[in-house]
Amino acid sequence: MDLILCHTTADFDALGAAVGLTRLLPGSNIVLTGGSHPPVRDFLALHRDEYPLIERRSVNPEKIRSLNVVDTQQRDRLGKAAEWLDLPNLREIIVYDHHLGQESDIPATRSHIDSVGATTTLIVEQLQQQEISLTSAEATVMALGIHVDTGSLTYDQSTPRDALALAWLMQQGASLSVISTYRDPGLSPQLQQLLTEALESLEYLCLHGYTVAWVTLKTDGFVPGLSSLASELVELTEIDAILLANEYPLGEEDSRLTVIGRSQIPKTNLNLLFQPLGGGGHSQAASLNLRKVDSQAILKQLLDGVKAQIPHPPTARDLMSSPVRTILPETTIAEAQRILLRYGHSGLFVVDAQGQLIGIISRRDIDIALHHGFSHAPVKGYMTKNLKTITPDTTLPQIESVMVTYDIGRLPVLENEQLLGIVTRTDVLRELHQEMDEDEGGEQKFKIQNSKFKIRLSTELQNRLAPQLWQLLTTASQEAEKRGWHLYLVGGAVRDLVLAEAASGTLMIKDIDLVVDGFHKSADVGAGVELAKALQQLYPTARLEIHGAFQTAALLWHKDPELDSLWVDIATARTEFYPYPAANPEVEASSIRQDLYRRDFTINALALRLTSPRTGELLDFFGGLLDLQARQIRVLHANSFIEDPTRIFRGVRFAVRFGFQIEAQTEEFIRYAINSGVYDRTAQENSRTPALQTRLKTELKHILEAPYWKSALQLLDNLEALQCIHPSLKLDVEVLRQLRLLERCLQRFDPQPTLIHWEMRLEALIAHLKPQYRAKVAKNLQLQEDSIKRLQNLVSAQTEVMESLPKCQSPSQVVQLLRQYDLPMLILIAVQSPRSLRHQIWEYLTVWTNVQPLLNGNDLKKLGYKPGPQYRQILDDMLAATLDRVIKDKTEAEEFLAQHYPK
């Protein structure tokens, strides 16, 4: 176990350095050895789950391998954890600090101490050297550490290295809004005096869960730095918006009014309010200066404008996940851990036999119980009973306040004493960090942080889609709203809309996935089917298909005059669990968040809400937009490819199709899954492995029928993923040569086409395997029966052709030999044959198969030959004579007939 120790009363620099160090030491954990600064405490109340923090009491000292101490060189600042420094089993102790000239009493084996403004800067420099990227949450807390310890680069100890480190953290996605919330810039003495006056005179109002304050300060003259005072008031009073007015005289009959505005309320725009009065700024920060005006009238006008802009905040009903996974108080700790592992939860609610909520148990509680050997104990002995609950109508600010005040990471949502859903820290953070900006016309856009890559809301979505398709989605959303459900456009359609937006192009979507999320109301597992049936009543030309044990439905149009050939899948939001690798997943009804979490790659885990009141809201829980911007394929879960190898083929298909790169960690996961041998073991232990059978064939079909199939195969080979078809399959020089020959044959002999070309490519790949494996692989992939027989008989057919064809002395003998084989078999034989034989097969297919007898059955009848079995022999002999140039016209044909078949 590798531990990172922060000093007691940890500040942001200690926490930021520790978080960065976890990326340099994969698998390490952070221990806060004794409390933290109030701002750090408040920050962790919301963000704790983003970082690998563990409690000191859960650590087994015998398992500690190394200690890494950040932001201190004194053991007495490590609290009770200082005793770990003397453990005999420690391999090393490393100290990271930026305080020079101190005598250290920590027995460090290595030290990293340098003259910079923050310890975090030292960690950032090592991350840069090793080219390690960060998540937004990691970059944010590290940037906070540098901001706080350098006074946002204003303190004397600040260095250019700190500035460069901050710039890099911004590139990594550090959230400026979070940083501004928690940093402390400090105030001058004059502003501190005005702060006291302002706090005594502030007036407040609460609207839609937000608090707005205003105050007028009268001074003798201009006061610099009022913007800092406004920001300080916001932080100290925890208000959401403020109007700070400062009135001072310019002479006996002249005065000036300065108004500073600050707002943290989403969708408010102070710039729009201040501009008509001659001021301006940004949506969240604006100011104005006026002379000889009624200050109170101006302040009232601005205040009324702010109130008019305040939106109805999201409620628990909008944020929560449902249904909620619950357990009984008698459930064992071991079983609770198994449920957490299966569903990826960080806590479970405990209910009694009547379904009444009686407690909650977190992953930390379970870990501690397991650490002490109580795996068989019931959870009731470890659960927390004193629960804070909220209702479906509790607003986001109220939820945030409860979480911060009581340091609670998950809040149950109760309606009529029934458990309806759960709101977690992650839910709150995602909502708070969903950044918005506005264009000049007031049209709101979602913005990817640190980029110009944007997605407009519903108006732009409407412009992107054909009117008839937009009408279909509108109708579907209206039908969902009637039933109290949410409806989302999910997956590839959203991804392709984003890419079309980025390229300033248009997109005609032919395949649409819709997900119904209605467990906060009354939806059951059949919600998708019910919605599909309702839509078919409105669109009677669509064919309705209901399939799968989970009751998903599809509406299909074929050459419709308006919707053309459109496929719309409609399903209820669900979660899934794989009982064993390569199996079909077991699915359960769940929420949209869990539905997106089960998907393959971040770029496919996007959703657009189609129902009000938040129509056009983009759900991006896993950084899919950033990955689209970075043009990379990133998997959602470390075990994703072990559970479902077809995701490897999908990832390659998306990478080649869009010109993206497979992200480095994702590629490592792919190679690990392939090299682990898990697929072979699974196939031996289980008769049904759909992800290596029918679903793999479907992915191969998508790849091999696409124009980019060659590049996709080469990438699959580079990843060694062709082993999923068979362990010995590799894309060597000979296979590539055969595939090139195959394409020439298909273009020449089947231009229409009449054959299924992707299947021919797959057969050519399988044909490269040793003969004993071919039919088995074809059967495993459940190819068509004629394909299986062709691969099964390829050896005998090829042997016969290769032995007999060189002995043929005339075209007729060639035709007699080869016409017993169909075109696909001859193509497979040709691509594996030497050039001389391939030339003869080519000539047979291009020339000799087109030769016909000079006389036909009607001619024979006219010449007096009675119809019967003899006709076949006559015509065959005449064809042979024609091929061999024995007869050249009808006259010679009749002479040949009279000579060999006299009447």
PDB file of N, CA, C and O in Angstrom, residues 851-863 865 871-879 882 887-898 901:
ATOM      1  N   VAL A 851     -19.462 -18.596 -73.273  1.00  0.00           N
ATOM      2  CA  VAL A 851     -19.647 -19.320 -74.549  1.00  0.00           C
ATOM      3  C   VAL A 851     -20.875 -20.218 -74.440  1.00  0.00           C
ATOM      4  O   VAL A 851     -21.066 -20.936 -73.450  1.00  0.00           O
ATOM      5  N   GLN A 852     -21.715 -20.187 -75.447  1.00  0.00           N
ATOM      6  CA  GLN A 852     -22.924 -21.010 -75.507  1.00  0.00           C
ATOM      7  C   GLN A 852     -22.854 -21.932 -76.737  1.00  0.00           C
ATOM      8  O   GLN A 852     -22.190 -21.629 -77.729  1.00  0.00           O
ATOM      9  N   PRO A 853     -23.562 -23.107 -76.719  1.00  0.00           N
ATOM     10  CA  PRO A 853     -23.630 -23.975 -77.911  1.00  0.00           C
ATOM     11  C   PRO A 853     -24.221 -23.202 -79.084  1.00  0.00           C
ATOM     12  O   PRO A 853     -25.111 -22.362 -78.912  1.00  0.00           O
ATOM     13  N   LEU A 854     -23.752 -23.486 -80.311  1.00  0.00           N
ATOM     14  CA  LEU A 854     -24.240 -22.758 -81.488  1.00  0.00           C
ATOM     15  C   LEU A 854     -25.661 -23.146 -81.857  1.00  0.00           C
ATOM     16  O   LEU A 854     -26.336 -22.455 -82.630  1.00  0.00           O
ATOM     17  N   LEU A 855     -26.124 -24.291 -81.352  1.00  0.00           N
ATOM     18  CA  LEU A 855     -27.510 -24.711 -81.534  1.00  0.00           C
ATOM     19  C   LEU A 855     -28.138 -24.905 -80.166  1.00  0.00           C
ATOM     20  O   LEU A 855     -27.465 -25.352 -79.211  1.00  0.00           O
ATOM     21  N   ASN A 856     -29.434 -24.599 -80.074  1.00  0.00           N
ATOM     22  CA  ASN A 856     -30.131 -24.817 -78.808  1.00  0.00           C
ATOM     23  C   ASN A 856     -31.205 -25.874 -78.978  1.00  0.00           C
ATOM     24  O   ASN A 856     -31.327 -26.513 -80.040  1.00  0.00           O
ATOM     25  N   GLY A 857     -32.021 -26.060 -77.951  1.00  0.00           N
ATOM     26  CA  GLY A 857     -33.052 -27.095 -77.976  1.00  0.00           C
ATOM     27  C   GLY A 857     -34.065 -26.900 -79.077  1.00  0.00           C
ATOM     28  O   GLY A 857     -34.528 -27.885 -79.701  1.00  0.00           O
ATOM     29  N   ASN A 858     -34.441 -25.676 -79.351  1.00  0.00           N
ATOM     30  CA  ASN A 858     -35.404 -25.407 -80.424  1.00  0.00           C
ATOM     31  C   ASN A 858     -34.833 -25.799 -81.780  1.00  0.00           C
ATOM     32  O   ASN A 858     -35.544 -26.333 -82.664  1.00  0.00           O
ATOM     33  N   ASP A 859     -33.515 -25.489 -81.940  1.00  0.00           N
ATOM     34  CA  ASP A 859     -32.883 -25.873 -83.209  1.00  0.00           C
ATOM     35  C   ASP A 859     -32.890 -27.383 -83.378  1.00  0.00           C
ATOM     36  O   ASP A 859     -33.160 -27.906 -84.490  1.00  0.00           O
ATOM     37  N   LEU A 860     -32.619 -28.112 -82.321  1.00  0.00           N
ATOM     38  CA  LEU A 860     -32.618 -29.579 -82.393  1.00  0.00           C
ATOM     39  C   LEU A 860     -34.003 -30.101 -82.759  1.00  0.00           C
ATOM     40  O   LEU A 860     -34.143 -31.046 -83.546  1.00  0.00           O
ATOM     41  N   LYS A 861     -35.005 -29.489 -82.193  1.00  0.00           N
ATOM     42  CA  LYS A 861     -36.381 -29.925 -82.481  1.00  0.00           C
ATOM     43  C   LYS A 861     -36.733 -29.704 -83.940  1.00  0.00           C
ATOM     44  O   LYS A 861     -37.359 -30.544 -84.597  1.00  0.00           O
ATOM     45  N   LYS A 862     -36.300 -28.527 -84.468  1.00  0.00           N
ATOM     46  CA  LYS A 862     -36.578 -28.232 -85.882  1.00  0.00           C
ATOM     47  C   LYS A 862     -35.865 -29.205 -86.808  1.00  0.00           C
ATOM     48  O   LYS A 862     -36.338 -29.516 -87.909  1.00  0.00           O
ATOM     49  N   LEU A 863     -34.687 -29.672 -86.345  1.00  0.00           N
ATOM     50  CA  LEU A 863     -33.925 -30.608 -87.172  1.00  0.00           C
ATOM     51  C   LEU A 863     -34.442 -32.038 -87.046  1.00  0.00           C
ATOM     52  O   LEU A 863     -33.872 -32.957 -87.645  1.00  0.00           O
ATOM     53  N   TYR A 865     -34.959 -33.853 -84.079  1.00  0.00           N
ATOM     54  CA  TYR A 865     -34.557 -34.636 -82.910  1.00  0.00           C
ATOM     55  C   TYR A 865     -35.654 -34.564 -81.853  1.00  0.00           C
ATOM     56  O   TYR A 865     -36.137 -33.476 -81.507  1.00  0.00           O
ATOM     57  N   TYR A 871     -30.852 -34.614 -75.313  1.00  0.00           N
ATOM     58  CA  TYR A 871     -30.578 -33.195 -75.567  1.00  0.00           C
ATOM     59  C   TYR A 871     -29.395 -32.692 -74.736  1.00  0.00           C
ATOM     60  O   TYR A 871     -28.544 -31.939 -75.243  1.00  0.00           O
ATOM     61  N   ARG A 872     -29.352 -33.066 -73.458  1.00  0.00           N
ATOM     62  CA  ARG A 872     -28.280 -32.583 -72.585  1.00  0.00           C
ATOM     63  C   ARG A 872     -26.925 -33.009 -73.098  1.00  0.00           C
ATOM     64  O   ARG A 872     -25.998 -32.200 -73.157  1.00  0.00           O
ATOM     65  N   GLN A 873     -26.786 -34.261 -73.464  1.00  0.00           N
ATOM     66  CA  GLN A 873     -25.501 -34.762 -73.960  1.00  0.00           C
ATOM     67  C   GLN A 873     -25.114 -34.084 -75.268  1.00  0.00           C
ATOM     68  O   GLN A 873     -23.958 -33.712 -75.482  1.00  0.00           O
ATOM     69  N   ILE A 874     -26.100 -33.924 -76.160  1.00  0.00           N
ATOM     70  CA  ILE A 874     -25.820 -33.274 -77.451  1.00  0.00           C
ATOM     71  C   ILE A 874     -25.310 -31.853 -77.235  1.00  0.00           C
ATOM     72  O   ILE A 874     -24.302 -31.434 -77.821  1.00  0.00           O
ATOM     73  N   LEU A 875     -26.036 -31.116 -76.407  1.00  0.00           N
ATOM     74  CA  LEU A 875     -25.664 -29.707 -76.187  1.00  0.00           C
ATOM     75  C   LEU A 875     -24.303 -29.597 -75.504  1.00  0.00           C
ATOM     76  O   LEU A 875     -23.515 -28.694 -75.809  1.00  0.00           O
ATOM     77  N   ASP A 876     -24.012 -30.516 -74.561  1.00  0.00           N
ATOM     78  CA  ASP A 876     -22.701 -30.494 -73.900  1.00  0.00           C
ATOM     79  C   ASP A 876     -21.586 -30.762 -74.902  1.00  0.00           C
ATOM     80  O   ASP A 876     -20.528 -30.105 -74.874  1.00  0.00           O
ATOM     81  N   ASP A 877     -21.811 -31.730 -75.760  1.00  0.00           N
ATOM     82  CA  ASP A 877     -20.767 -32.047 -76.747  1.00  0.00           C
ATOM     83  C   ASP A 877     -20.581 -30.897 -77.740  1.00  0.00           C
ATOM     84  O   ASP A 877     -19.446 -30.579 -78.147  1.00  0.00           O
ATOM     85  N   MET A 878     -21.688 -30.266 -78.119  1.00  0.00           N
ATOM     86  CA  MET A 878     -21.581 -29.133 -79.032  1.00  0.00           C
ATOM     87  C   MET A 878     -20.875 -27.956 -78.358  1.00  0.00           C
ATOM     88  O   MET A 878     -20.105 -27.238 -79.002  1.00  0.00           O
ATOM     89  N   LEU A 879     -21.125 -27.741 -77.054  1.00  0.00           N
ATOM     90  CA  LEU A 879     -20.435 -26.669 -76.325  1.00  0.00           C
ATOM     91  C   LEU A 879     -18.939 -26.945 -76.283  1.00  0.00           C
ATOM     92  O   LEU A 879     -18.125 -26.038 -76.511  1.00  0.00           O
ATOM     93  N   THR A 882     -17.472 -26.210 -79.558  1.00  0.00           N
ATOM     94  CA  THR A 882     -17.410 -24.757 -79.775  1.00  0.00           C
ATOM     95  C   THR A 882     -16.242 -24.156 -79.011  1.00  0.00           C
ATOM     96  O   THR A 882     -15.500 -23.319 -79.540  1.00  0.00           O
ATOM     97  N   ILE A 887     -15.967 -26.445 -84.124  1.00  0.00           N
ATOM     98  CA  ILE A 887     -17.023 -25.852 -84.945  1.00  0.00           C
ATOM     99  C   ILE A 887     -17.054 -24.363 -84.688  1.00  0.00           C
ATOM    100  O   ILE A 887     -16.836 -23.915 -83.550  1.00  0.00           O
ATOM    101  N   LYS A 888     -17.354 -23.596 -85.749  1.00  0.00           N
ATOM    102  CA  LYS A 888     -17.261 -22.142 -85.619  1.00  0.00           C
ATOM    103  C   LYS A 888     -18.557 -21.430 -85.992  1.00  0.00           C
ATOM    104  O   LYS A 888     -18.707 -20.251 -85.733  1.00  0.00           O
ATOM    105  N   ASP A 889     -19.483 -22.149 -86.674  1.00  0.00           N
ATOM    106  CA  ASP A 889     -20.744 -21.507 -87.038  1.00  0.00           C
ATOM    107  C   ASP A 889     -21.835 -22.564 -87.052  1.00  0.00           C
ATOM    108  O   ASP A 889     -21.595 -23.762 -86.823  1.00  0.00           O
ATOM    109  N   LYS A 890     -23.071 -22.144 -87.384  1.00  0.00           N
ATOM    110  CA  LYS A 890     -24.202 -23.066 -87.331  1.00  0.00           C
ATOM    111  C   LYS A 890     -24.103 -24.171 -88.387  1.00  0.00           C
ATOM    112  O   LYS A 890     -24.518 -25.303 -88.142  1.00  0.00           O
ATOM    113  N   THR A 891     -23.546 -23.825 -89.518  1.00  0.00           N
ATOM    114  CA  THR A 891     -23.406 -24.843 -90.573  1.00  0.00           C
ATOM    115  C   THR A 891     -22.509 -25.969 -90.088  1.00  0.00           C
ATOM    116  O   THR A 891     -22.832 -27.167 -90.222  1.00  0.00           O
ATOM    117  N   GLU A 892     -21.355 -25.586 -89.523  1.00  0.00           N
ATOM    118  CA  GLU A 892     -20.445 -26.594 -88.991  1.00  0.00           C
ATOM    119  C   GLU A 892     -21.081 -27.336 -87.820  1.00  0.00           C
ATOM    120  O   GLU A 892     -20.824 -28.526 -87.613  1.00  0.00           O
ATOM    121  N   ALA A 893     -21.921 -26.623 -87.066  1.00  0.00           N
ATOM    122  CA  ALA A 893     -22.596 -27.265 -85.944  1.00  0.00           C
ATOM    123  C   ALA A 893     -23.547 -28.341 -86.430  1.00  0.00           C
ATOM    124  O   ALA A 893     -23.631 -29.443 -85.849  1.00  0.00           O
ATOM    125  N   GLU A 894     -24.276 -28.057 -87.519  1.00  0.00           N
ATOM    126  CA  GLU A 894     -25.202 -29.050 -88.051  1.00  0.00           C
ATOM    127  C   GLU A 894     -24.436 -30.243 -88.627  1.00  0.00           C
ATOM    128  O   GLU A 894     -24.872 -31.402 -88.484  1.00  0.00           O
ATOM    129  N   GLU A 895     -23.309 -29.977 -89.255  1.00  0.00           N
ATOM    130  CA  GLU A 895     -22.487 -31.076 -89.782  1.00  0.00           C
ATOM    131  C   GLU A 895     -21.966 -31.927 -88.624  1.00  0.00           C
ATOM    132  O   GLU A 895     -21.933 -33.162 -88.711  1.00  0.00           O
ATOM    133  N   PHE A 896     -21.548 -31.249 -87.557  1.00  0.00           N
ATOM    134  CA  PHE A 896     -21.066 -31.973 -86.364  1.00  0.00           C
ATOM    135  C   PHE A 896     -22.183 -32.838 -85.799  1.00  0.00           C
ATOM    136  O   PHE A 896     -21.977 -34.007 -85.410  1.00  0.00           O
ATOM    137  N   LEU A 897     -23.381 -32.278 -85.792  1.00  0.00           N
ATOM    138  CA  LEU A 897     -24.532 -32.996 -85.253  1.00  0.00           C
ATOM    139  C   LEU A 897     -24.849 -34.229 -86.101  1.00  0.00           C
ATOM    140  O   LEU A 897     -25.100 -35.323 -85.572  1.00  0.00           O
ATOM    141  N   ALA A 898     -24.831 -34.061 -87.424  1.00  0.00           N
ATOM    142  CA  ALA A 898     -25.142 -35.185 -88.325  1.00  0.00           C
ATOM    143  C   ALA A 898     -24.102 -36.292 -88.217  1.00  0.00           C
ATOM    144  O   ALA A 898     -24.421 -37.483 -88.319  1.00  0.00           O
ATOM    145  N   TYR A 901     -24.392 -37.533 -84.133  1.00  0.00           N
ATOM    146  CA  TYR A 901     -25.714 -37.962 -83.678  1.00  0.00           C
ATOM    147  C   TYR A 901     -26.647 -38.112 -84.884  1.00  0.00           C
ATOM    148  O   TYR A 901     -27.582 -37.324 -85.074  1.00  0.00           O
TER     149      TYR A 901
END
